[in-house]
Amino acid sequence: MAVDRPSMAGGVMFMLLLSVAIGCDAASSAELSDFMTSLWHSDVNNASSVRVNLQGHASSGSATDHATGPLFSSVNDQYYFSRPTYAALIQLLDNYNHVIGDAERSNQNEDHEVTLFLEAISKTTVMQKTQQFLKQQGYVGVSLAEFDTLLRQIWFEFYPRHGQTRDSCGFEHVFVGETDTSEVIGFHNWIQFHLQEQKGNLDYRGYIFSKQPRTLGTQFTWLSKTKSLGSFMYGTSPELDMAMFTVCYLTRRNQLCSFSVDGHPIQLKTFDITNGGGHHLGTAYVN
């Protein structure tokens, strides 16, 4: 779950880091494409054997179920989900209250799980390359500790999504999913999608778009509420998703983050939330 609240000094340091990032000249589109392609090919933890069964085509406004079976037709859970970054991610997924308006609270064990997740992804080539790229571009400081602080604040610090209640964080919104009074919001991770299908909590209702590399827009119901259009890349590792979204948040926040990987155009969107003070990731998804 979310980490302990930072000290005043820690919060000031984070704001200084983020203010430096905001003042940086944005990485060029060519630089971004070269880096993201390198990152994609460095993702040795990718679940390349995952297979999906798209079934019927849906539209975002449709009330008809166009799929009689689950989306994921073949996932070697034992092989992939025992890997350190997958296992650490999965430990985080049940730490959150998905209902917007209900305050989030964490305990010492859940805080420790965040630390274990960040430690696991920091050992991967994907995240090490990400820190180096952002350092070279002037978006983060030279130390790994500063990068860790930035990730914790952007992704795991609680903030109010609406109103005054600290009921959300970037990780929960993107990797876990949330519900408000009428619909599902967030929920842009294939691992959570697959696990919730297995538990019977999620009903896949058809695909809205499918494109390379391994990108889907889907319609589904989760915990009896509907997501009219939920998009994600599938077969990607936890560290690749977090790395790509973090880079786009720092270099292209509140706008399209456009780049190409092996000739395939990709557009990610990330948005900033400043509710409750400071800067946090409000959402991140593939367009």
Tab-separated table of C-alpha atoms in Angstrom:
chain	number	residue	atom	x	y	z
A	1	MET	CA	0.000	0.000	0.000
A	2	ALA	CA	1.035	3.597	0.249
A	3	VAL	CA	4.213	4.511	2.022
A	4	ASP	CA	4.397	6.484	5.274
A	5	ARG	CA	3.849	10.201	4.951
A	6	PRO	CA	7.167	11.897	4.147
A	7	SER	CA	8.746	14.227	6.641
A	8	MET	CA	8.638	17.951	5.941
A	9	ALA	CA	12.215	17.732	4.673
A	10	GLY	CA	11.332	14.802	2.442
A	11	GLY	CA	8.317	16.628	1.056
A	12	VAL	CA	10.375	19.737	0.333
A	13	MET	CA	13.027	17.638	-1.404
A	14	PHE	CA	10.386	15.995	-3.571
A	15	MET	CA	8.912	19.370	-4.557
A	16	LEU	CA	12.374	20.607	-5.488
A	17	LEU	CA	12.938	17.533	-7.625
A	18	LEU	CA	9.580	17.914	-9.304
A	19	SER	CA	10.043	21.627	-9.899
A	20	VAL	CA	13.324	20.847	-11.634
A	21	ALA	CA	11.547	18.263	-13.773
A	22	ILE	CA	8.796	20.718	-14.704
A	23	GLY	CA	11.380	23.270	-15.774
A	24	CYS	CA	13.266	20.872	-18.049
A	25	ASP	CA	13.184	21.055	-21.806
A	26	ALA	CA	11.080	18.108	-22.921
A	27	ALA	CA	12.857	15.165	-24.483
A	28	SER	CA	12.356	15.228	-28.252
A	29	SER	CA	10.018	12.772	-29.968
A	30	ALA	CA	12.993	11.055	-31.577
A	31	GLU	CA	14.757	10.696	-28.217
A	32	LEU	CA	11.581	9.341	-26.666
A	33	SER	CA	11.077	6.789	-29.464
A	34	ASP	CA	14.693	5.614	-29.285
A	35	PHE	CA	14.485	5.241	-25.518
A	36	MET	CA	11.087	3.505	-25.440
A	37	THR	CA	12.208	1.061	-28.149
A	38	SER	CA	15.323	0.255	-26.133
A	39	LEU	CA	13.172	-0.176	-23.043
A	40	TRP	CA	10.737	-2.486	-24.852
A	41	HIS	CA	13.555	-4.757	-26.009
A	42	SER	CA	15.088	-4.746	-22.528
A	43	ASP	CA	11.894	-6.143	-21.000
A	44	VAL	CA	13.201	-9.658	-20.468
A	45	ASN	CA	10.426	-10.214	-17.899
A	46	ASN	CA	7.680	-9.783	-20.483
A	47	ALA	CA	4.994	-12.469	-20.602
A	48	SER	CA	5.328	-13.061	-24.325
A	49	SER	CA	3.354	-16.310	-24.362
A	50	VAL	CA	0.128	-14.717	-23.071
A	51	ARG	CA	-2.784	-15.228	-25.457
A	52	VAL	CA	-6.132	-13.435	-25.647
A	53	ASN	CA	-9.502	-14.407	-27.131
A	54	LEU	CA	-10.961	-11.147	-28.447
A	55	GLN	CA	-14.384	-12.513	-29.463
A	56	GLY	CA	-16.922	-9.838	-30.443
A	57	HIS	CA	-16.326	-6.198	-31.281
A	58	ALA	CA	-18.021	-3.728	-28.931
A	59	SER	CA	-18.573	0.012	-28.937
A	60	SER	CA	-17.967	2.173	-25.892
A	61	GLY	CA	-21.663	2.998	-25.581
A	62	SER	CA	-22.965	-0.529	-26.107
A	63	ALA	CA	-24.964	-2.340	-23.420
A	64	THR	CA	-24.637	-5.697	-25.207
A	65	ASP	CA	-22.226	-8.387	-24.058
A	66	HIS	CA	-20.192	-9.368	-27.132
A	67	ALA	CA	-18.047	-12.002	-25.410
A	68	THR	CA	-19.190	-15.286	-23.924
A	69	GLY	CA	-15.795	-16.220	-22.498
A	70	PRO	CA	-12.878	-14.563	-20.711
A	71	LEU	CA	-10.413	-12.330	-22.522
A	72	PHE	CA	-7.289	-14.179	-21.425
A	73	SER	CA	-7.197	-17.654	-22.925
A	74	SER	CA	-3.645	-18.672	-22.011
A	75	VAL	CA	-1.515	-17.310	-19.165
A	76	ASN	CA	1.133	-19.401	-17.439
A	77	ASP	CA	0.489	-18.006	-13.975
A	78	GLN	CA	2.954	-20.242	-12.174
A	79	TYR	CA	5.769	-19.396	-14.592
A	80	TYR	CA	5.288	-15.638	-14.788
A	81	PHE	CA	3.716	-14.674	-11.484
A	82	SER	CA	6.454	-16.293	-9.424
A	83	ARG	CA	8.972	-13.842	-10.875
A	84	PRO	CA	10.039	-11.186	-8.341
A	85	THR	CA	8.436	-8.102	-9.889
A	86	TYR	CA	5.163	-9.875	-10.720
A	87	ALA	CA	4.965	-11.441	-7.259
A	88	ALA	CA	5.679	-8.094	-5.582
A	89	LEU	CA	3.033	-6.353	-7.697
A	90	ILE	CA	0.395	-8.969	-6.905
A	91	GLN	CA	1.029	-8.511	-3.167
A	92	LEU	CA	-0.076	-4.876	-3.526
A	93	LEU	CA	-3.341	-5.486	-5.366
A	94	ASP	CA	-5.488	-6.324	-2.324
A	95	ASN	CA	-4.267	-3.417	-0.183
A	96	TYR	CA	-6.734	-0.825	-1.457
A	97	ASN	CA	-10.354	0.205	-0.985
A	98	HIS	CA	-11.618	0.608	-4.543
A	99	VAL	CA	-14.561	2.842	-3.569
A	100	ILE	CA	-14.002	6.528	-4.306
A	101	GLY	CA	-14.957	8.556	-1.248
A	102	ASP	CA	-13.772	5.946	1.271
A	103	ALA	CA	-10.501	6.973	2.904
A	104	GLU	CA	-7.406	4.908	2.197
A	105	ARG	CA	-5.363	3.714	5.153
A	106	SER	CA	-2.215	1.639	5.229
A	107	ASN	CA	-0.441	-0.396	7.855
A	108	GLN	CA	3.195	-1.226	8.388
A	109	ASN	CA	2.999	-4.483	6.437
A	110	GLU	CA	1.403	-2.813	3.430
A	111	ASP	CA	3.987	-0.021	3.492
A	112	HIS	CA	6.696	-2.682	3.512
A	113	GLU	CA	5.114	-4.328	0.457
A	114	VAL	CA	5.526	-1.058	-1.445
A	115	THR	CA	9.201	-1.007	-0.488
A	116	LEU	CA	9.626	-4.606	-1.672
A	117	PHE	CA	7.953	-3.783	-4.991
A	118	LEU	CA	10.154	-0.743	-5.598
A	119	GLU	CA	13.238	-2.738	-4.644
A	120	ALA	CA	12.270	-5.526	-7.046
A	121	ILE	CA	11.708	-3.255	-10.041
A	122	SER	CA	14.842	-1.220	-9.264
A	123	LYS	CA	16.942	-4.336	-9.880
A	124	THR	CA	15.686	-4.680	-13.464
A	125	THR	CA	17.424	-3.324	-16.527
A	126	VAL	CA	14.183	-1.577	-17.502
A	127	MET	CA	14.072	0.629	-14.405
A	128	GLN	CA	17.827	1.191	-14.338
A	129	LYS	CA	17.685	2.447	-17.920
A	130	THR	CA	14.720	4.623	-16.992
A	131	GLN	CA	16.592	6.295	-14.142
A	132	GLN	CA	19.604	6.884	-16.389
A	133	PHE	CA	17.475	8.384	-19.190
A	134	LEU	CA	15.608	10.708	-16.843
A	135	LYS	CA	18.888	11.737	-15.198
A	136	GLN	CA	20.474	12.525	-18.572
A	137	GLN	CA	17.417	14.561	-19.545
A	138	GLY	CA	17.525	16.470	-16.255
A	139	TYR	CA	14.258	15.149	-14.822
A	140	VAL	CA	15.712	13.361	-11.782
A	141	GLY	CA	18.753	13.758	-9.584
A	142	VAL	CA	21.861	11.638	-9.775
A	143	SER	CA	21.096	9.316	-6.853
A	144	LEU	CA	18.907	6.224	-6.911
A	145	ALA	CA	17.468	7.313	-3.553
A	146	GLU	CA	16.059	10.467	-5.173
A	147	PHE	CA	14.495	8.396	-7.945
A	148	ASP	CA	12.936	6.087	-5.357
A	149	THR	CA	11.503	9.113	-3.510
A	150	LEU	CA	10.041	10.427	-6.755
A	151	LEU	CA	8.364	7.095	-7.569
A	152	ARG	CA	6.899	6.810	-4.075
A	153	GLN	CA	5.431	10.295	-4.185
A	154	ILE	CA	4.099	10.131	-7.733
A	155	TRP	CA	2.592	6.650	-7.487
A	156	PHE	CA	1.893	5.798	-3.833
A	157	GLU	CA	1.151	8.979	-1.903
A	158	PHE	CA	-2.566	9.253	-1.099
A	159	TYR	CA	-4.559	12.242	-2.313
A	160	PRO	CA	-8.246	13.213	-2.652
A	161	ARG	CA	-9.569	12.298	-6.089
A	162	HIS	CA	-12.616	14.442	-5.396
A	163	GLY	CA	-13.417	16.486	-2.313
A	164	GLN	CA	-11.209	16.341	0.773
A	165	THR	CA	-10.927	12.617	1.568
A	166	ARG	CA	-7.580	10.992	0.737
A	167	ASP	CA	-9.170	8.105	-1.131
A	168	SER	CA	-6.852	7.417	-4.046
A	169	CYS	CA	-3.315	7.193	-5.381
A	170	GLY	CA	-1.783	6.749	-8.810
A	171	PHE	CA	-0.912	3.099	-8.324
A	172	GLU	CA	-4.383	2.184	-7.121
A	173	HIS	CA	-6.069	4.007	-9.981
A	174	VAL	CA	-3.889	2.592	-12.784
A	175	PHE	CA	-2.876	-0.885	-11.587
A	176	VAL	CA	-5.832	-1.852	-9.372
A	177	GLY	CA	-8.884	0.109	-10.497
A	178	GLU	CA	-11.484	2.130	-8.624
A	179	THR	CA	-15.251	2.561	-8.622
A	180	ASP	CA	-17.384	5.630	-8.136
A	181	THR	CA	-21.161	5.798	-7.832
A	182	SER	CA	-21.814	4.735	-11.413
A	183	GLU	CA	-18.764	3.210	-13.106
A	184	VAL	CA	-15.275	1.761	-13.020
A	185	ILE	CA	-12.491	4.329	-13.299
A	186	GLY	CA	-8.820	3.677	-13.983
A	187	PHE	CA	-7.974	-0.055	-14.206
A	188	HIS	CA	-5.282	-0.124	-16.909
A	189	ASN	CA	-3.287	-3.247	-16.082
A	190	TRP	CA	-3.510	-6.652	-17.741
A	191	ILE	CA	-2.358	-8.631	-14.685
A	192	GLN	CA	-5.160	-7.276	-12.505
A	193	PHE	CA	-7.617	-7.856	-15.373
A	194	HIS	CA	-6.591	-11.505	-15.687
A	195	LEU	CA	-6.644	-12.155	-11.922
A	196	GLN	CA	-10.054	-10.531	-11.510
A	197	GLU	CA	-11.405	-12.648	-14.385
A	198	GLN	CA	-10.153	-15.752	-12.611
A	199	LYS	CA	-11.884	-14.737	-9.376
A	200	GLY	CA	-15.188	-14.129	-11.160
A	201	ASN	CA	-15.200	-10.418	-10.316
A	202	LEU	CA	-14.769	-9.221	-13.896
A	203	ASP	CA	-16.859	-9.938	-16.992
A	204	TYR	CA	-15.185	-9.148	-20.307
A	205	ARG	CA	-17.790	-7.832	-22.773
A	206	GLY	CA	-15.784	-7.371	-25.987
A	207	TYR	CA	-12.951	-5.401	-27.526
A	208	ILE	CA	-13.153	-1.857	-28.840
A	209	PHE	CA	-9.740	-1.739	-30.492
A	210	SER	CA	-6.753	-4.024	-30.940
A	211	LYS	CA	-3.401	-2.841	-32.269
A	212	GLN	CA	0.293	-3.528	-32.133
A	213	PRO	CA	2.268	-3.828	-30.028
A	214	ARG	CA	-0.074	-5.916	-27.830
A	215	THR	CA	-2.510	-3.108	-27.059
A	216	LEU	CA	-6.229	-3.469	-26.351
A	217	GLY	CA	-9.221	-1.286	-25.662
A	218	THR	CA	-11.886	-3.322	-23.882
A	219	GLN	CA	-15.322	-3.067	-22.341
A	220	PHE	CA	-16.018	-4.936	-19.108
A	221	THR	CA	-17.909	-4.983	-15.851
A	222	TRP	CA	-16.047	-5.210	-12.557
A	223	LEU	CA	-17.764	-5.638	-9.219
A	224	SER	CA	-21.084	-5.017	-10.989
A	225	LYS	CA	-20.006	-1.681	-12.485
A	226	THR	CA	-19.105	-0.938	-16.089
A	227	LYS	CA	-15.941	0.283	-17.747
A	228	SER	CA	-17.053	1.523	-21.169
A	229	LEU	CA	-13.502	1.704	-22.484
A	230	GLY	CA	-10.519	0.377	-20.585
A	231	SER	CA	-7.178	0.199	-22.377
A	232	PHE	CA	-3.914	-1.521	-21.535
A	233	MET	CA	-0.907	-3.275	-23.013
A	234	TYR	CA	-0.788	-6.975	-22.229
A	235	GLY	CA	2.162	-9.272	-21.648
A	236	THR	CA	4.239	-6.333	-20.440
A	237	SER	CA	6.094	-6.619	-17.146
A	238	PRO	CA	5.163	-4.478	-14.127
A	239	GLU	CA	8.428	-2.598	-14.442
A	240	LEU	CA	7.854	-1.745	-18.118
A	241	ASP	CA	4.379	-0.370	-17.470
A	242	MET	CA	5.615	1.723	-14.565
A	243	ALA	CA	8.689	2.910	-16.465
A	244	MET	CA	6.806	4.003	-19.587
A	245	PHE	CA	4.084	5.779	-17.623
A	246	THR	CA	6.623	7.490	-15.346
A	247	VAL	CA	8.664	8.773	-18.282
A	248	CYS	CA	5.545	10.115	-19.969
A	249	TYR	CA	4.327	11.699	-16.731
A	250	LEU	CA	7.592	13.573	-16.260
A	251	THR	CA	8.132	14.543	-19.909
A	252	ARG	CA	4.579	14.877	-21.307
A	253	ARG	CA	2.169	15.243	-18.395
A	254	ASN	CA	-1.346	16.443	-19.225
A	255	GLN	CA	-0.808	15.833	-22.939
A	256	LEU	CA	-0.300	13.062	-25.461
A	257	CYS	CA	2.981	11.189	-25.088
A	258	SER	CA	3.628	9.985	-28.635
A	259	PHE	CA	6.451	7.702	-29.700
A	260	SER	CA	7.044	4.597	-31.788
A	261	VAL	CA	8.354	1.126	-30.997
A	262	ASP	CA	9.634	-0.899	-33.946
A	263	GLY	CA	7.605	1.273	-36.294
A	264	HIS	CA	4.374	0.963	-34.317
A	265	PRO	CA	3.010	4.319	-33.093
A	266	ILE	CA	2.043	4.418	-29.412
A	267	GLN	CA	0.247	7.164	-27.546
A	268	LEU	CA	0.133	7.269	-23.764
A	269	LYS	CA	-1.727	9.825	-21.685
A	270	THR	CA	-0.847	10.852	-18.147
A	271	PHE	CA	-2.551	13.473	-16.033
A	272	ASP	CA	-1.471	15.341	-12.942
A	273	ILE	CA	-3.504	15.743	-9.753
A	274	THR	CA	-2.594	18.437	-7.226
A	275	ASN	CA	-5.516	17.866	-4.841
A	276	GLY	CA	-4.268	17.718	-1.279
A	277	GLY	CA	-1.024	19.479	-2.143
A	278	GLY	CA	1.906	18.447	-4.309
A	279	HIS	CA	1.971	16.682	-7.651
A	280	HIS	CA	0.707	13.117	-8.090
A	281	LEU	CA	-0.151	10.923	-11.016
A	282	GLY	CA	-3.932	11.060	-11.491
A	283	THR	CA	-4.148	8.539	-14.300
A	284	ALA	CA	-2.048	6.923	-17.021
A	285	TYR	CA	-3.227	4.818	-19.933
A	286	VAL	CA	-2.522	3.837	-23.517
A	287	ASN	CA	-4.641	5.754	-26.005
